[in-house]
Tab-separated table of C-alpha atoms and ligand atoms in Angstrom:
chain	number	residue	atom	x	y	z
A	20	MET	CA	9.451	46.754	-38.102
A	21	ARG	CA	10.279	46.995	-42.351
A	22	ALA	CA	12.900	44.294	-43.524
A	23	LEU	CA	13.890	43.861	-46.787
A	24	LYS	CA	13.183	40.013	-48.159
A	25	LEU	CA	14.111	37.979	-51.078
A	26	VAL	CA	10.915	36.617	-51.545
A	27	SER	CA	11.734	34.460	-55.086
A	28	ALA	CA	14.211	34.423	-58.109
A	29	GLY	CA	14.788	38.433	-58.929
A	30	LYS	CA	12.283	39.649	-56.573
A	31	ILE	CA	12.845	41.656	-53.847
A	32	GLU	CA	9.872	43.270	-51.623
A	33	LEU	CA	9.610	45.658	-48.532
A	34	GLN	CA	7.419	43.787	-45.565
A	35	ASP	CA	6.038	44.685	-42.552
A	36	VAL	CA	7.495	41.960	-40.194
A	37	PRO	CA	7.753	40.901	-36.501
A	38	ILE	CA	10.917	42.550	-34.477
A	39	PRO	CA	13.158	39.182	-34.005
A	40	GLU	CA	12.534	37.748	-30.340
A	41	LEU	CA	15.870	37.086	-28.614
A	42	GLY	CA	17.373	33.985	-27.195
A	43	PRO	CA	20.142	34.216	-23.835
A	44	GLU	CA	23.085	35.065	-26.256
A	45	ASP	CA	21.388	37.114	-28.919
A	46	VAL	CA	21.757	41.201	-29.058
A	47	LEU	CA	18.765	43.189	-31.107
A	48	VAL	CA	20.615	45.473	-32.871
A	49	LYS	CA	18.947	48.636	-33.998
A	50	VAL	CA	20.289	48.691	-37.897
A	51	ALA	CA	21.932	52.700	-38.568
A	52	GLY	CA	23.051	50.952	-42.026
A	53	ALA	CA	23.393	48.298	-43.895
A	54	GLY	CA	25.874	48.402	-47.279
A	55	LEU	CA	24.848	47.558	-50.441
A	56	CYS	CA	27.227	44.801	-51.954
A	57	HIS	CA	27.536	44.171	-55.863
A	58	SER	CA	26.806	40.234	-54.125
A	59	ASP	CA	23.367	41.625	-53.832
A	60	LEU	CA	22.780	41.899	-57.292
A	61	HIS	CA	24.215	38.562	-57.950
A	62	ILE	CA	22.114	37.004	-54.935
A	63	LEU	CA	18.830	38.677	-57.299
A	64	GLN	CA	20.265	36.375	-60.405
A	65	MET	CA	19.760	33.222	-58.003
A	66	ASP	CA	17.609	30.169	-59.151
A	67	GLU	CA	14.677	28.508	-57.825
A	68	THR	CA	17.210	26.083	-55.964
A	69	TRP	CA	18.692	29.097	-54.144
A	70	PRO	CA	18.117	27.802	-50.458
A	71	PHE	CA	17.354	31.103	-48.694
A	72	PHE	CA	14.253	32.780	-50.447
A	73	GLY	CA	12.384	34.390	-47.607
A	74	ASN	CA	14.815	35.468	-46.129
A	75	THR	CA	16.035	39.361	-45.103
A	76	VAL	CA	19.145	40.213	-47.338
A	77	GLY	CA	22.072	42.576	-46.092
A	78	HIS	CA	25.385	41.247	-45.043
A	79	GLU	CA	26.828	44.530	-44.179
A	80	ALA	CA	25.772	45.831	-41.554
A	81	ALA	CA	26.345	48.311	-37.895
A	82	GLY	CA	23.700	49.996	-35.279
A	83	TYR	CA	23.260	50.627	-31.975
A	84	VAL	CA	22.363	47.582	-29.255
A	85	GLU	CA	18.883	48.092	-28.738
A	86	LYS	CA	18.651	44.932	-26.119
A	87	VAL	CA	20.293	42.193	-24.676
A	88	GLY	CA	19.600	38.343	-24.291
A	89	SER	CA	19.950	36.981	-20.764
A	90	ASP	CA	23.155	35.646	-20.741
A	91	VAL	CA	25.169	38.901	-22.428
A	92	THR	CA	27.062	40.304	-20.188
A	93	ASP	CA	29.659	42.626	-22.431
A	94	LEU	CA	27.282	44.722	-24.401
A	95	THR	CA	24.891	47.418	-23.339
A	96	LYS	CA	22.163	49.276	-24.793
A	97	GLY	CA	23.578	52.387	-27.050
A	98	ASP	CA	26.831	50.545	-27.735
A	99	ALA	CA	27.470	51.160	-31.656
A	100	VAL	CA	28.586	47.707	-32.816
A	101	LEU	CA	29.713	46.453	-36.471
A	102	VAL	CA	28.042	42.668	-37.416
A	103	SER	CA	30.235	40.402	-38.441
A	104	VAL	CA	30.132	39.149	-42.069
A	105	ILE	CA	30.549	35.751	-40.823
A	106	TRP	CA	29.010	33.793	-38.364
A	107	ALA	CA	31.704	31.103	-37.480
A	108	CYS	CA	31.133	28.678	-34.742
A	109	GLY	CA	34.362	29.612	-32.864
A	110	ARG	CA	35.053	25.602	-32.003
A	111	CYS	CA	36.332	23.888	-34.780
A	112	ARG	CA	39.515	23.381	-35.890
A	113	ALA	CA	39.186	26.216	-38.935
A	114	CYS	CA	38.337	28.460	-36.251
A	115	VAL	CA	40.696	28.254	-33.769
A	116	GLU	CA	43.743	28.316	-36.443
A	117	GLY	CA	42.191	31.783	-37.045
A	118	ARG	CA	40.816	30.374	-40.329
A	119	ASP	CA	37.037	31.651	-39.247
A	120	ASN	CA	35.984	32.284	-42.785
A	121	ALA	CA	36.777	28.518	-44.140
A	122	CYS	CA	34.587	27.654	-40.641
A	123	GLU	CA	33.974	23.808	-40.936
A	124	VAL	CA	30.568	23.860	-39.217
A	125	ALA	CA	28.650	26.447	-40.512
A	126	GLY	CA	30.009	26.032	-44.266
A	127	SER	CA	30.490	22.783	-46.467
A	128	ARG	CA	33.623	21.757	-48.937
A	129	THR	CA	31.756	23.753	-51.364
A	130	MET	CA	29.169	26.484	-49.328
A	131	PHE	CA	30.380	28.853	-47.823
A	132	PRO	CA	30.220	29.525	-44.132
A	133	THR	CA	27.157	31.467	-42.442
A	134	THR	CA	26.818	34.819	-43.449
A	135	PRO	CA	23.764	36.867	-42.555
A	136	GLY	CA	21.487	38.229	-45.705
A	137	ILE	CA	22.746	35.423	-46.967
A	138	GLY	CA	21.491	32.981	-45.232
A	139	PRO	CA	20.274	33.965	-41.561
A	140	ASP	CA	18.035	37.352	-41.773
A	141	GLY	CA	20.338	40.190	-42.377
A	142	GLY	CA	20.839	44.068	-41.967
A	143	MET	CA	18.181	45.457	-44.188
A	144	ALA	CA	15.747	45.986	-41.475
A	145	GLU	CA	14.953	48.216	-38.813
A	146	TYR	CA	16.082	45.494	-36.466
A	147	MET	CA	18.300	42.799	-36.619
A	148	LYS	CA	19.103	39.572	-34.249
A	149	VAL	CA	22.636	38.676	-33.757
A	150	ASN	CA	24.180	36.435	-31.031
A	151	ALA	CA	26.564	38.670	-29.240
A	152	ARG	CA	29.679	36.824	-29.910
A	153	HIS	CA	29.037	37.901	-33.903
A	154	LEU	CA	29.344	41.920	-32.850
A	155	ASP	CA	32.366	44.127	-32.514
A	156	LYS	CA	32.433	47.457	-30.530
A	157	ILE	CA	33.068	50.411	-32.484
A	158	GLY	CA	33.456	52.960	-30.191
A	159	ASP	CA	33.007	56.628	-32.030
A	160	LEU	CA	33.252	55.300	-35.407
A	161	ASP	CA	29.482	56.540	-37.117
A	162	PRO	CA	27.512	53.294	-37.669
A	163	ILE	CA	26.165	54.595	-40.775
A	164	ALA	CA	29.929	54.993	-42.426
A	165	ALA	CA	30.966	51.908	-40.829
A	166	ALA	CA	28.559	49.305	-42.149
A	167	PRO	CA	30.982	48.904	-45.488
A	168	LEU	CA	33.594	48.023	-43.158
A	169	ALA	CA	32.194	44.571	-42.511
A	170	ASP	CA	32.344	43.172	-45.993
A	171	ALA	CA	33.873	45.737	-48.369
A	172	GLY	CA	36.724	46.585	-45.518
A	173	VAL	CA	37.282	42.946	-44.453
A	174	THR	CA	37.333	40.954	-47.720
A	175	PRO	CA	39.968	43.037	-49.016
A	176	MET	CA	41.479	43.136	-45.719
A	177	HIS	CA	41.946	39.419	-45.914
A	178	ALA	CA	42.859	39.345	-49.731
A	179	ILE	CA	45.786	41.259	-48.499
A	180	ASN	CA	46.752	39.735	-45.217
A	181	SER	CA	47.235	36.788	-47.552
A	182	ALA	CA	49.284	38.489	-49.693
A	183	ARG	CA	51.731	40.445	-47.277
A	184	SER	CA	55.060	38.258	-47.851
A	185	ARG	CA	54.676	39.976	-51.637
A	186	LEU	CA	53.663	43.513	-50.180
A	187	THR	CA	57.590	44.364	-49.740
A	188	PRO	CA	58.588	47.771	-49.753
A	189	GLY	CA	59.515	48.353	-53.747
A	190	SER	CA	56.483	45.773	-54.886
A	191	THR	CA	53.816	46.296	-57.357
A	192	ALA	CA	50.483	45.655	-56.254
A	193	VAL	CA	47.448	45.829	-59.184
A	194	VAL	CA	43.821	47.016	-57.409
A	195	ILE	CA	41.584	45.652	-60.561
A	196	ALA	CA	38.129	47.771	-59.695
A	197	VAL	CA	37.615	51.058	-57.563
A	198	GLY	CA	34.155	50.056	-56.824
A	199	GLY	CA	33.144	48.863	-52.886
A	200	LEU	CA	36.034	46.694	-52.036
A	201	GLY	CA	38.430	48.077	-54.390
A	202	HIS	CA	38.309	51.907	-52.807
A	203	MET	CA	38.854	50.317	-49.498
A	204	GLY	CA	41.136	47.949	-50.609
A	205	LEU	CA	43.549	50.329	-52.139
A	206	GLN	CA	43.168	52.523	-48.620
A	207	ILE	CA	44.618	49.476	-46.852
A	208	LEU	CA	47.885	48.545	-49.362
A	209	LYS	CA	48.567	51.964	-48.877
A	210	ALA	CA	48.302	52.219	-45.086
A	211	THR	CA	49.664	48.655	-44.319
A	212	THR	CA	52.429	47.794	-47.030
A	213	GLY	CA	54.906	49.832	-49.306
A	214	ALA	CA	53.682	48.275	-52.201
A	215	ARG	CA	53.548	51.031	-55.517
A	216	ILE	CA	50.197	50.744	-56.490
A	217	ILE	CA	48.422	50.880	-59.576
A	218	ALA	CA	44.626	50.649	-59.973
A	219	ILE	CA	42.564	49.734	-62.835
A	220	ASP	CA	38.794	50.583	-63.099
A	221	ASN	CA	36.994	50.970	-67.145
A	222	ASP	CA	35.119	53.750	-65.443
A	223	GLU	CA	36.654	56.869	-65.635
A	224	SER	CA	34.908	58.238	-62.056
A	225	LYS	CA	36.030	55.299	-60.122
A	226	LEU	CA	39.116	56.172	-61.396
A	227	ALA	CA	39.543	59.905	-60.006
A	228	ILE	CA	38.564	58.124	-56.813
A	229	ALA	CA	41.522	55.896	-57.180
A	230	ARG	CA	43.713	59.392	-57.773
A	231	GLU	CA	42.074	60.891	-54.876
A	232	LEU	CA	43.014	57.728	-52.560
A	233	GLY	CA	46.865	57.238	-53.560
A	234	ALA	CA	47.206	55.496	-56.239
A	235	ASP	CA	50.390	55.563	-57.824
A	236	LEU	CA	49.361	55.246	-61.127
A	237	VAL	CA	45.646	54.792	-62.797
A	238	LEU	CA	44.774	52.892	-65.472
A	239	LYS	CA	41.766	52.383	-67.773
A	240	SER	CA	40.692	48.520	-68.190
A	241	ASP	CA	41.211	48.062	-72.083
A	242	SER	CA	43.477	46.275	-73.887
A	243	SER	CA	46.923	48.365	-73.133
A	244	ALA	CA	46.186	47.922	-69.573
A	245	ALA	CA	48.398	44.418	-69.641
A	246	GLN	CA	51.427	46.209	-71.353
A	247	ARG	CA	51.133	49.103	-69.567
A	248	VAL	CA	51.867	46.841	-66.130
A	249	LEU	CA	54.717	45.339	-67.619
A	250	ASP	CA	56.156	48.407	-68.980
A	251	GLU	CA	55.838	49.871	-65.207
A	252	THR	CA	57.420	46.485	-64.074
A	253	ASN	CA	60.157	45.860	-66.579
A	254	GLY	CA	58.316	43.017	-68.056
A	255	TYR	CA	58.658	41.395	-64.742
A	256	GLY	CA	54.898	42.014	-63.912
A	257	ALA	CA	53.101	42.849	-60.475
A	258	ASP	CA	53.918	40.943	-56.867
A	259	ALA	CA	50.343	40.668	-56.081
A	260	VAL	CA	46.926	41.371	-58.016
A	261	PHE	CA	43.747	42.156	-56.788
A	262	ASP	CA	40.933	41.715	-58.985
A	263	PHE	CA	37.449	42.624	-57.358
A	264	VAL	CA	35.773	41.680	-60.744
A	265	GLY	CA	36.562	38.323	-61.905
A	266	VAL	CA	34.822	38.458	-65.441
A	267	GLU	CA	37.002	37.031	-68.163
A	268	PRO	CA	38.812	40.587	-69.043
A	269	THR	CA	40.144	40.889	-65.598
A	270	VAL	CA	41.098	37.488	-64.583
A	271	ASP	CA	42.671	37.353	-67.972
A	272	LEU	CA	44.713	40.599	-67.390
A	273	ALA	CA	45.812	39.278	-63.627
A	274	ILE	CA	47.132	36.614	-65.738
A	275	GLN	CA	49.041	38.282	-68.076
A	276	ILE	CA	50.416	40.715	-65.575
A	277	VAL	CA	51.373	38.489	-62.737
A	278	ALA	CA	55.203	38.580	-61.924
A	279	PRO	CA	56.975	35.222	-61.110
A	280	GLU	CA	55.671	34.006	-57.135
A	281	GLY	CA	53.394	36.981	-57.564
A	282	VAL	CA	49.800	36.360	-55.559
A	283	ILE	CA	46.345	36.804	-57.528
A	284	ARG	CA	43.849	37.147	-55.272
A	285	LEU	CA	40.273	36.224	-57.129
A	286	VAL	CA	37.442	37.916	-54.960
A	287	GLY	CA	34.851	39.193	-57.508
A	288	LEU	CA	32.369	36.742	-58.197
A	289	GLY	CA	31.803	37.217	-62.581
A	290	GLY	CA	32.844	33.674	-63.162
A	291	GLY	CA	36.076	34.049	-65.748
A	292	SER	CA	38.048	31.326	-65.297
A	293	PHE	CA	41.993	30.502	-66.864
A	294	PRO	CA	43.811	27.454	-68.101
A	295	PHE	CA	45.894	26.071	-65.205
A	296	VAL	CA	48.921	23.934	-66.729
A	297	ALA	CA	50.702	21.550	-64.504
A	298	GLY	CA	54.070	21.574	-66.762
A	299	THR	CA	56.276	23.319	-68.465
A	300	ASP	CA	53.172	25.123	-70.498
A	301	ALA	CA	54.396	29.042	-71.288
A	302	SER	CA	50.422	29.332	-70.965
A	303	SER	CA	49.982	28.354	-67.807
A	304	VAL	CA	50.939	31.087	-64.653
A	305	PRO	CA	54.410	31.683	-64.403
A	306	TRP	CA	56.417	29.891	-61.857
A	307	GLY	CA	55.460	30.291	-58.538
A	308	VAL	CA	51.992	31.908	-58.456
A	309	ASN	CA	49.837	31.402	-55.933
A	310	VAL	CA	46.133	32.019	-56.899
A	311	GLN	CA	43.341	32.063	-54.412
A	312	ARG	CA	39.665	32.256	-54.212
A	313	SER	CA	39.324	34.453	-51.611
A	314	TYR	CA	35.749	34.846	-49.355
A	315	GLY	CA	35.069	37.304	-46.394
A	316	GLY	CA	37.583	37.493	-43.974
A	317	THR	CA	38.197	36.563	-40.594
A	318	ARG	CA	37.246	38.294	-37.216
A	319	ALA	CA	40.994	38.986	-36.983
A	320	ASP	CA	40.975	41.121	-39.893
A	321	GLN	CA	37.360	42.515	-39.161
A	322	LEU	CA	39.575	43.782	-35.506
A	323	GLN	CA	42.527	45.406	-38.179
A	324	VAL	CA	40.142	46.811	-40.382
A	325	ILE	CA	38.023	48.448	-37.210
A	326	ALA	CA	41.469	49.699	-35.945
A	327	LEU	CA	42.290	51.198	-39.196
A	328	ALA	CA	39.010	53.163	-39.777
A	329	GLN	CA	39.616	54.588	-35.966
A	330	GLN	CA	43.174	55.957	-36.853
A	331	GLY	CA	41.558	57.823	-39.369
A	332	LYS	CA	43.437	55.711	-42.262
A	333	LEU	CA	40.667	53.770	-44.004
A	334	THR	CA	37.541	56.140	-44.920
A	335	VAL	CA	34.534	54.508	-46.382
A	336	GLU	CA	32.991	56.674	-48.852
A	337	TYR	CA	29.573	56.309	-49.532
A	338	LEU	CA	25.945	57.664	-50.685
A	339	THR	CA	23.103	56.719	-48.818
A	340	TYR	CA	19.447	55.812	-49.524
A	341	PRO	CA	16.617	55.665	-47.142
A	342	LEU	CA	15.192	51.842	-46.976
A	343	GLU	CA	12.466	52.305	-49.262
A	344	LYS	CA	14.742	53.680	-52.325
A	345	PHE	CA	15.696	50.330	-52.002
A	346	GLU	CA	15.017	49.631	-55.935
A	347	GLN	CA	17.087	52.923	-56.815
A	348	ALA	CA	19.836	52.213	-54.753
A	349	PHE	CA	20.327	48.674	-56.622
A	350	ALA	CA	19.547	50.362	-59.893
A	351	ASP	CA	22.306	52.759	-59.430
A	352	LEU	CA	24.687	50.442	-58.050
A	353	GLU	CA	23.894	47.809	-61.306
A	354	HIS	CA	24.528	50.687	-63.913
A	355	GLY	CA	27.650	51.647	-61.901
A	356	LYS	CA	26.296	55.064	-60.910
A	357	VAL	CA	27.598	54.784	-57.060
A	358	ALA	CA	31.040	56.025	-56.186
A	359	GLY	CA	32.357	53.788	-53.157
A	360	ARG	CA	29.339	52.123	-51.281
A	361	ALA	CA	25.821	52.495	-51.288
A	362	ILE	CA	24.242	52.807	-48.186
A	363	LEU	CA	20.313	51.814	-46.993
A	364	VAL	CA	19.583	53.461	-43.717
A	365	PRO	CA	16.517	52.082	-42.657
B	23	LIG	P1	30.819	47.259	-56.845
B	23	LIG	O1	30.058	47.622	-58.005
B	23	LIG	O2	30.662	48.613	-56.269
B	23	LIG	O3	32.383	47.465	-58.298
B	23	LIG	C1	32.697	47.279	-59.219
B	23	LIG	C2	33.811	47.962	-59.684
B	23	LIG	O4	34.418	47.098	-61.226
B	23	LIG	C3	33.166	49.228	-60.632
B	23	LIG	O5	34.009	50.656	-59.945
B	23	LIG	C4	32.906	49.105	-61.902
B	23	LIG	O6	33.540	50.492	-62.568
B	23	LIG	C5	34.292	47.794	-62.102
B	23	LIG	N1	34.737	47.086	-62.727
B	23	LIG	C6	33.826	46.498	-63.586
B	23	LIG	N2	34.054	45.498	-64.965
B	23	LIG	C7	35.188	46.144	-65.193
B	23	LIG	C8	36.363	45.885	-65.954
B	23	LIG	N3	35.984	45.106	-67.108
B	23	LIG	N4	37.503	46.173	-65.506
B	23	LIG	C9	37.755	47.043	-64.437
B	23	LIG	N5	36.524	47.094	-63.558
B	23	LIG	C10	35.781	46.865	-63.909
B	23	LIG	O7	31.138	46.243	-56.792
B	23	LIG	P2	31.843	45.594	-55.396
B	23	LIG	O8	30.563	45.488	-54.017
B	23	LIG	O9	33.087	46.464	-54.850
B	23	LIG	O10	31.725	44.034	-55.477
B	23	LIG	C11	33.120	43.568	-56.419
B	23	LIG	C12	32.971	41.692	-56.579
B	23	LIG	O11	33.280	41.229	-55.378
B	23	LIG	C13	31.468	41.715	-57.086
B	23	LIG	O12	31.835	40.454	-57.812
B	23	LIG	C14	31.355	40.900	-55.346
B	23	LIG	O13	30.052	40.146	-55.313
B	23	LIG	C15	32.524	40.716	-54.853
B	23	LIG	N6	32.343	40.399	-53.627
B	23	LIG	C16	32.977	39.056	-53.295
B	23	LIG	C17	33.391	38.563	-51.656
B	23	LIG	C18	33.889	37.513	-51.441
B	23	LIG	O14	33.923	37.183	-50.227
B	23	LIG	N7	34.523	37.134	-52.531
B	23	LIG	C19	32.558	39.742	-50.926
B	23	LIG	C20	32.479	40.343	-51.142
B	23	LIG	C21	31.572	41.213	-52.986
B	24	LIG	ZN1	29.646	41.415	-50.189
B	25	LIG	ZN1	34.194	26.905	-36.668
């Protein structure tokens, strides 16, 4: 079968490899679609110390069950399934508390938990071997369009779920960046909260998507954006800010607009930072602000995302590329030409 391999720093290659052998608890998934995440571009920047060279990329996949291992009883050939983005143990303290995106066994204090495509072989291939417990059935959803739910849906859902106490009707939520993750985050906010939504991006075509998806206000990501948000909130600021870029200018923006006791969720991996002062210094964040560096989401988040999609309240905007056109897809994403998500179809 064909599989897209990260062979060395900055180099991906389509290779012919054997179809994986199954253990008793495994399922062979015939991949229908694999979403291309901006993190896949970040992975290409990793240096020689990166531990996962030689593995198949792609952490957002959905498809059909092709074959099941001898112990798998609840899945049968033809079932449409979504592959969880985090392969947690299911048994450690974090997992049983419902914090499986911080699984103690599969991750470490500084390393993220096991993630297919950024660790074990991922979904940019014709087939993928997945332990049955990392699959959720998606019923009638089209597995090509559903693939991005695994990350572009689940990651914003997790960030939003952790901020729900601030997302009361009458609150203001700011979504910074309306790309793959942001366009789903915006829909989740719209469908599940009473917050007024302000969407910010530096690309007009992304702001047009935000308007279509029901943002209450869209703003260009420039030097006037912070003041505009403050003007809209009587100077008090936004109750929740979701930064799906994480570069210095967007982190600065988040700090300048967050309200007292507000939440900031830093999801984008752009390397931005801010000064945090324990004390009375007014350059620190306002009193009570809660900042979180948010990683992926839980299985509970995944079930919620699937449910919203099945209710027609969460739709992935996407374009497809045949797997062999991966270079084009990576280049288009890098140059901001992808509206919503690019999906590789094997
Ligand atoms: P994407 O390429 O689909 O979207 C990026 C968006 O950011 C685009 O709409 C672009 O116009 C916009 N943008 C770029 N610079 C901007 C700026 N200065 N101000 C406002 N908007 C700006 O990317 P994506 O796949 O949605 O991923 C977004 C980020 O989230 C990436 O850094 C990715 O690695 C990260 N990510 C993190 C997690 C996690 O678990 N923390 C999970 C998935 C993705
Ligand atoms: Zn991702
Ligand atoms: Zn665990």
